[in-house]
Short mmCIF file of C-alpha atoms in Angstrom, two decimals:
data_model
loop_
_atom_site.label_atom_id
_atom_site.label_comp_id
_atom_site.label_asym_id
_atom_site.label_seq_id
_atom_site.Cartn_x
_atom_site.Cartn_y
_atom_site.Cartn_z
CA UNK A 1 -32.64 -28.54 -28.45
CA UNK A 2 -32.14 -28.65 -32.13
CA UNK A 3 -29.74 -30.12 -33.78
CA UNK A 4 -27.49 -26.73 -34.60
CA UNK A 5 -26.99 -26.37 -30.74
CA UNK A 6 -29.90 -24.01 -30.17
CA UNK A 7 -31.53 -24.30 -27.05
CA UNK A 8 -34.67 -22.45 -25.92
CA UNK A 9 -34.28 -21.27 -22.68
CA UNK A 10 -37.46 -21.53 -20.07
CA UNK A 11 -36.58 -18.59 -17.95
CA UNK A 12 -37.79 -14.50 -19.69
CA UNK A 13 -35.57 -12.04 -19.85
CA UNK A 14 -35.59 -8.26 -20.66
CA UNK A 15 -34.62 -7.23 -24.14
CA UNK A 16 -33.65 -3.72 -24.71
CA UNK A 17 -35.01 -3.48 -28.10
CA UNK A 18 -38.24 -5.63 -27.42
CA UNK A 19 -38.92 -3.65 -24.16
CA UNK A 20 -40.13 -6.47 -22.63
CA UNK A 21 -39.97 -9.85 -21.12
CA UNK A 22 -39.21 -12.58 -23.88
CA UNK A 23 -38.10 -15.58 -24.27
CA UNK A 24 -34.57 -16.35 -25.10
CA UNK A 25 -32.62 -18.64 -27.63
CA UNK A 26 -29.22 -20.47 -26.31
CA UNK A 27 -26.52 -20.74 -28.87
CA UNK A 28 -24.11 -23.44 -26.78
CA UNK A 29 -21.44 -23.60 -29.84
CA UNK A 30 -21.39 -19.45 -29.68
CA UNK A 31 -21.90 -19.38 -25.83
CA UNK A 32 -24.42 -16.79 -27.02
CA UNK A 33 -27.93 -15.72 -25.46
CA UNK A 34 -29.89 -14.04 -28.02
CA UNK A 35 -33.93 -12.53 -28.13
CA UNK A 36 -36.13 -14.82 -29.97
CA UNK A 37 -38.59 -12.67 -30.99
CA UNK A 38 -35.21 -9.71 -32.78
CA UNK A 39 -32.60 -11.35 -32.80
CA UNK A 40 -30.44 -9.05 -30.51
CA UNK A 41 -27.79 -10.62 -28.35
CA UNK A 42 -28.66 -10.44 -24.67
CA UNK A 43 -25.44 -12.14 -23.49
CA UNK A 44 -22.25 -12.90 -25.15
CA UNK A 45 -20.12 -14.90 -22.53
CA UNK A 46 -17.10 -17.74 -23.55
CA UNK A 47 -17.80 -18.67 -20.08
CA UNK A 48 -18.41 -22.27 -19.27
CA UNK A 49 -19.28 -23.79 -15.42
CA UNK A 50 -18.58 -27.22 -17.20
CA UNK A 51 -16.03 -30.00 -15.91
CA UNK A 52 -13.56 -31.36 -18.34
CA UNK A 53 -10.82 -33.33 -18.08
CA UNK A 54 -8.31 -34.58 -20.89
CA UNK A 55 -5.45 -37.24 -21.04
CA UNK A 56 -1.60 -36.47 -20.89
CA UNK A 57 1.50 -38.24 -22.95
CA UNK A 58 1.87 -40.34 -19.64
CA UNK A 59 -2.07 -40.89 -19.23
CA UNK A 60 -2.49 -39.12 -16.41
CA UNK A 61 -5.45 -37.10 -16.24
CA UNK A 62 -5.65 -33.22 -16.69
CA UNK A 63 -8.64 -31.24 -15.87
CA UNK A 64 -8.85 -28.52 -18.73
CA UNK A 65 -9.63 -24.67 -18.60
CA UNK A 66 -9.15 -22.16 -15.57
CA UNK A 67 -10.80 -21.28 -12.03
CA UNK A 68 -11.50 -17.04 -12.17
CA UNK A 69 -11.97 -15.74 -9.20
CA UNK A 70 -14.64 -12.92 -8.07
CA UNK A 71 -11.83 -10.19 -8.11
CA UNK A 72 -10.85 -11.59 -11.58
CA UNK A 73 -7.88 -13.95 -10.79
CA UNK A 74 -6.47 -16.51 -12.62
CA UNK A 75 -5.65 -19.92 -11.40
CA UNK A 76 -5.76 -23.06 -12.85
CA UNK A 77 -4.97 -27.03 -12.09
CA UNK A 78 -1.90 -27.99 -13.04
CA UNK A 79 -2.04 -31.97 -12.59
CA UNK A 80 -4.92 -34.18 -11.39
CA UNK A 81 -4.51 -37.90 -11.10
CA UNK A 82 -5.56 -40.83 -8.97
CA UNK A 83 -8.42 -37.62 -7.59
CA UNK A 84 -5.83 -35.51 -6.26
CA UNK A 85 -4.97 -32.28 -7.46
CA UNK A 86 -0.95 -32.00 -7.35
CA UNK A 87 -0.13 -28.48 -7.71
CA UNK A 88 -1.85 -25.60 -8.59
CA UNK A 89 -1.09 -23.35 -11.24
CA UNK A 90 -1.39 -19.25 -11.13
CA UNK A 91 -0.75 -16.79 -13.52
CA UNK A 92 2.15 -14.95 -13.03
CA UNK A 93 0.56 -11.40 -12.83
CA UNK A 94 -1.74 -12.44 -10.16
CA UNK A 95 0.97 -14.63 -8.27
CA UNK A 96 3.02 -10.87 -8.55
CA UNK A 97 0.30 -9.27 -6.95
CA UNK A 98 -0.57 -11.64 -4.26
CA UNK A 99 2.78 -11.77 -2.98
CA UNK A 100 2.69 -7.55 -2.89
CA UNK A 101 -0.69 -7.89 -0.97
CA UNK A 102 0.56 -10.02 1.63
CA UNK A 103 4.07 -8.10 1.88
CA UNK A 104 1.86 -4.69 2.63
CA UNK A 105 -0.34 -6.64 4.74
CA UNK A 106 2.54 -7.58 7.21
CA UNK A 107 4.02 -4.03 7.09
CA UNK A 108 0.69 -2.16 8.17
CA UNK A 109 0.01 -5.02 10.83
CA UNK A 110 3.62 -4.23 12.13
CA UNK A 111 3.04 -0.39 12.06
CA UNK A 112 -0.27 -0.55 13.47
CA UNK A 113 -1.37 2.00 10.58
CA UNK A 114 -5.30 2.80 10.99
CA UNK A 115 -7.54 2.42 9.08
CA UNK A 116 -5.49 -0.77 8.34
CA UNK A 117 -7.76 -2.10 5.67
CA UNK A 118 -8.14 1.08 3.81
CA UNK A 119 -4.41 1.63 3.46
CA UNK A 120 -4.14 -1.71 2.49
CA UNK A 121 -6.45 -1.11 -0.64
CA UNK A 122 -4.93 1.96 -1.47
CA UNK A 123 -1.76 1.33 -1.56
CA UNK A 124 -2.11 -2.35 -3.31
CA UNK A 125 -3.93 -0.37 -6.37
CA UNK A 126 -0.32 1.67 -6.79
CA UNK A 127 1.01 -2.17 -6.46
CA UNK A 128 -1.44 -2.90 -9.28
CA UNK A 129 -0.25 -0.58 -11.27
CA UNK A 130 3.47 -0.80 -10.86
CA UNK A 131 3.30 -4.77 -11.67
CA UNK A 132 1.17 -3.66 -14.90
CA UNK A 133 4.19 -1.11 -15.80
CA UNK A 134 6.51 -3.72 -15.42
CA UNK A 135 8.27 -1.85 -11.95
CA UNK A 136 9.05 -5.16 -10.08
CA UNK A 137 10.66 -6.66 -12.72
CA UNK A 138 14.08 -6.13 -11.27
CA UNK A 139 13.62 -4.80 -8.02
CA UNK A 140 12.31 -7.08 -4.96
CA UNK A 141 8.89 -7.21 -3.92
CA UNK A 142 8.99 -6.10 -0.40
CA UNK A 143 10.65 -2.43 -1.55
CA UNK A 144 7.94 -1.60 -4.22
CA UNK A 145 5.39 -2.67 -1.68
CA UNK A 146 7.24 -0.71 0.90
CA UNK A 147 7.14 2.45 -1.47
CA UNK A 148 3.52 1.77 -2.62
CA UNK A 149 2.67 2.07 1.12
CA UNK A 150 4.90 5.06 1.76
CA UNK A 151 3.13 7.57 -0.70
CA UNK A 152 -0.21 6.59 0.70
CA UNK A 153 0.83 7.60 4.26
CA UNK A 154 2.75 10.52 2.86
CA UNK A 155 -1.03 11.45 1.33
CA UNK A 156 -3.06 10.07 4.24
CA UNK A 157 -0.69 12.32 6.44
CA UNK A 158 0.56 9.04 8.73
CA UNK A 159 3.36 9.39 11.03
CA UNK A 160 5.68 7.05 9.34
CA UNK A 161 8.90 7.82 7.30
CA UNK A 162 10.85 5.95 4.82
CA UNK A 163 13.75 4.95 7.80
CA UNK A 164 11.07 3.31 9.60
CA UNK A 165 10.26 0.86 6.61
CA UNK A 166 13.84 0.40 5.61
CA UNK A 167 14.64 -0.86 8.90
CA UNK A 168 11.86 -3.62 8.76
CA UNK A 169 12.97 -4.65 5.29
CA UNK A 170 16.91 -4.19 6.77
CA UNK A 171 17.72 -2.37 3.40
CA UNK A 172 19.81 1.28 3.11
CA UNK A 173 17.47 4.02 3.28
CA UNK A 174 19.01 5.20 -0.09
CA UNK A 175 18.48 2.37 -2.05
CA UNK A 176 14.95 3.01 -0.77
CA UNK A 177 14.51 6.16 -1.76
CA UNK A 178 15.68 5.57 -4.93
CA UNK A 179 13.32 3.01 -5.44
CA UNK A 180 10.52 5.44 -4.30
CA UNK A 181 11.31 8.16 -6.27
CA UNK A 182 11.84 5.96 -9.56
CA UNK A 183 7.98 4.93 -8.27
CA UNK A 184 6.59 8.63 -8.04
CA UNK A 185 8.36 9.53 -12.01
CA UNK A 186 6.46 5.96 -13.04
CA UNK A 187 3.14 6.97 -11.55
CA UNK A 188 3.69 10.49 -12.80
CA UNK A 189 2.26 11.91 -9.19
CA UNK A 190 5.85 13.10 -7.98
CA UNK A 191 4.17 17.08 -8.23
CA UNK A 192 1.24 15.98 -6.52
CA UNK A 193 0.95 18.17 -3.42
CA UNK A 194 1.28 16.05 -0.90
CA UNK A 195 4.32 14.23 -2.08
CA UNK A 196 6.38 17.61 -3.40
CA UNK A 197 5.86 19.69 -0.29
CA UNK A 198 8.08 19.05 2.62
CA UNK A 199 6.86 17.13 5.44
CA UNK A 200 5.47 18.83 8.36
CA UNK A 201 7.34 17.60 11.54
CA UNK A 202 4.94 17.64 13.76
CA UNK A 203 3.13 14.71 12.43
CA UNK A 204 5.98 12.69 14.16
CA UNK A 205 5.84 14.36 17.88
CA UNK A 206 3.45 12.08 19.22
CA UNK A 207 5.18 8.88 17.99
CA UNK A 208 8.82 9.93 19.26
CA UNK A 209 7.15 11.11 22.67
CA UNK A 210 5.82 7.56 23.17
CA UNK A 211 9.06 5.62 21.98
CA UNK A 212 10.54 7.80 24.20
CA UNK A 213 8.48 5.89 26.70
CA UNK A 214 7.62 9.70 29.01
CA UNK A 215 5.48 9.20 31.96
CA UNK A 216 1.71 9.25 30.87
CA UNK A 217 1.51 12.10 33.12
CA UNK A 218 3.93 14.24 31.25
CA UNK A 219 3.40 13.06 27.92
CA UNK A 220 0.81 15.53 26.29
CA UNK A 221 3.02 18.54 27.94
CA UNK A 222 6.08 17.66 26.49
CA UNK A 223 4.59 16.55 23.36
CA UNK A 224 2.35 20.21 23.23
CA UNK A 225 5.95 21.94 24.08
CA UNK A 226 7.58 20.15 21.83
CA UNK A 227 5.09 21.44 18.69
CA UNK A 228 5.19 24.75 20.13
CA UNK A 229 8.88 24.64 19.82
CA UNK A 230 8.92 23.55 16.01
CA UNK A 231 6.33 26.26 15.46
CA UNK A 232 8.33 28.56 16.31
CA UNK A 233 11.10 27.18 14.23
CA UNK A 234 8.87 27.51 11.54
CA UNK A 235 8.05 31.28 11.74
CA UNK A 236 11.77 31.55 11.84
CA UNK A 237 12.63 29.53 9.12
CA UNK A 238 14.95 27.66 11.25
CA UNK A 239 13.35 24.54 9.36
CA UNK A 240 13.98 25.14 6.38
CA UNK A 241 16.87 22.39 5.39
CA UNK A 242 16.63 20.08 7.52
CA UNK A 243 15.07 16.59 7.71
CA UNK A 244 11.65 16.43 10.04
CA UNK A 245 13.19 13.61 12.13
CA UNK A 246 15.98 15.95 13.03
CA UNK A 247 13.94 19.16 13.83
CA UNK A 248 11.74 16.63 16.33
CA UNK A 249 14.75 15.35 17.75
CA UNK A 250 16.06 19.09 18.90
CA UNK A 251 12.60 20.16 19.58
CA UNK A 252 11.91 17.01 21.87
CA UNK A 253 15.45 17.05 23.52
CA UNK A 254 14.59 20.85 24.39
CA UNK A 255 11.12 19.63 26.10
CA UNK A 256 12.00 17.26 27.96
CA UNK A 257 14.87 19.55 29.71
CA UNK A 258 12.01 21.89 30.03
CA UNK A 259 9.39 19.11 31.81
CA UNK A 260 12.55 18.00 34.20
CA UNK A 261 12.79 14.60 31.98
CA UNK A 262 16.25 13.73 31.42
CA UNK A 263 17.04 12.02 28.47
CA UNK A 264 20.17 10.92 26.84
CA UNK A 265 21.05 11.96 23.66
CA UNK A 266 21.27 8.66 22.03
CA UNK A 267 18.06 7.42 23.71
CA UNK A 268 16.80 10.74 21.89
CA UNK A 269 17.96 9.51 18.39
CA UNK A 270 17.22 6.51 18.48
CA UNK A 271 13.61 7.68 19.17
CA UNK A 272 13.56 10.28 16.07
CA UNK A 273 15.66 7.75 13.74
CA UNK A 274 18.39 10.22 13.59
CA UNK A 275 21.62 12.25 14.98
CA UNK A 276 20.04 15.77 15.65
CA UNK A 277 22.97 16.83 17.61
CA UNK A 278 23.69 19.77 14.31
CA UNK A 279 19.92 20.57 14.29
CA UNK A 280 20.02 21.12 18.39
CA UNK A 281 23.31 23.38 18.17
CA UNK A 282 22.12 25.84 15.36
CA UNK A 283 18.84 25.76 16.84
CA UNK A 284 20.57 26.91 20.37
CA UNK A 285 22.71 29.44 17.99
CA UNK A 286 19.61 31.27 16.60
CA UNK A 287 19.25 32.49 19.76
CA UNK A 288 15.69 32.89 21.81
CA UNK A 289 15.88 29.24 23.48
CA UNK A 290 18.45 28.23 26.60
CA UNK A 291 20.24 25.32 25.53
CA UNK A 292 22.30 22.96 27.84
CA UNK A 293 24.71 20.80 26.27
#
């Protein structure tokens, strides 16, 4: 070790300039590792694993520096006295990301979305972009997280609607929809094919059949009948201009009657999260299907 703070490392390192394993000099003051032969900087980092303390005005000890996680998360110890850590201090950016990830994980577990980990990572990437753009300022974290998750559900054709998320968060669906539209414009994905094209109502049929508690031996037949009815509605342009939940409600109502399953309109509307009597009436008026009101 020399007086200038340069130390010769014992391990051999690879130097691209010399194209050989060479001895390296480590400059502690500049936090650089250089090739001893040609002087090329092989490593330049300001991170240090040394733990140092300083005393505050009141004589209490404080830990100097920050902890950097493997994902680049930065956290610091706010106070340390008497050998005890009194509180943790995290970067506000990382705290916001952590809150969003927690909300996303809770929503995915609630709806049992699979594969859960892939959806969590994909939606959290969108949430990270929203945080970096300052989109979370003035908006509630659960609402922004829900919109990020809904975008992924649309892209991956998952059978979940925005109203499901609004019911979970106990917020008006139109308010959540406004946040969703603002987020898509911010991310410039409002014209993405998976978001701009109409939602296929057939995605929700099997989920609505489960909510209606149709007997297992009749569930498959009722779902297939409802899917065929939706296909016929689409070919007759009856699906255009109507909400997917309403189309599903009308198709399920007719399918249940055709299979001898008498479900009340209230039960049907609750399963489809809508009031689809109007859609059913238009369906009957269009002809081709007998309607028993």
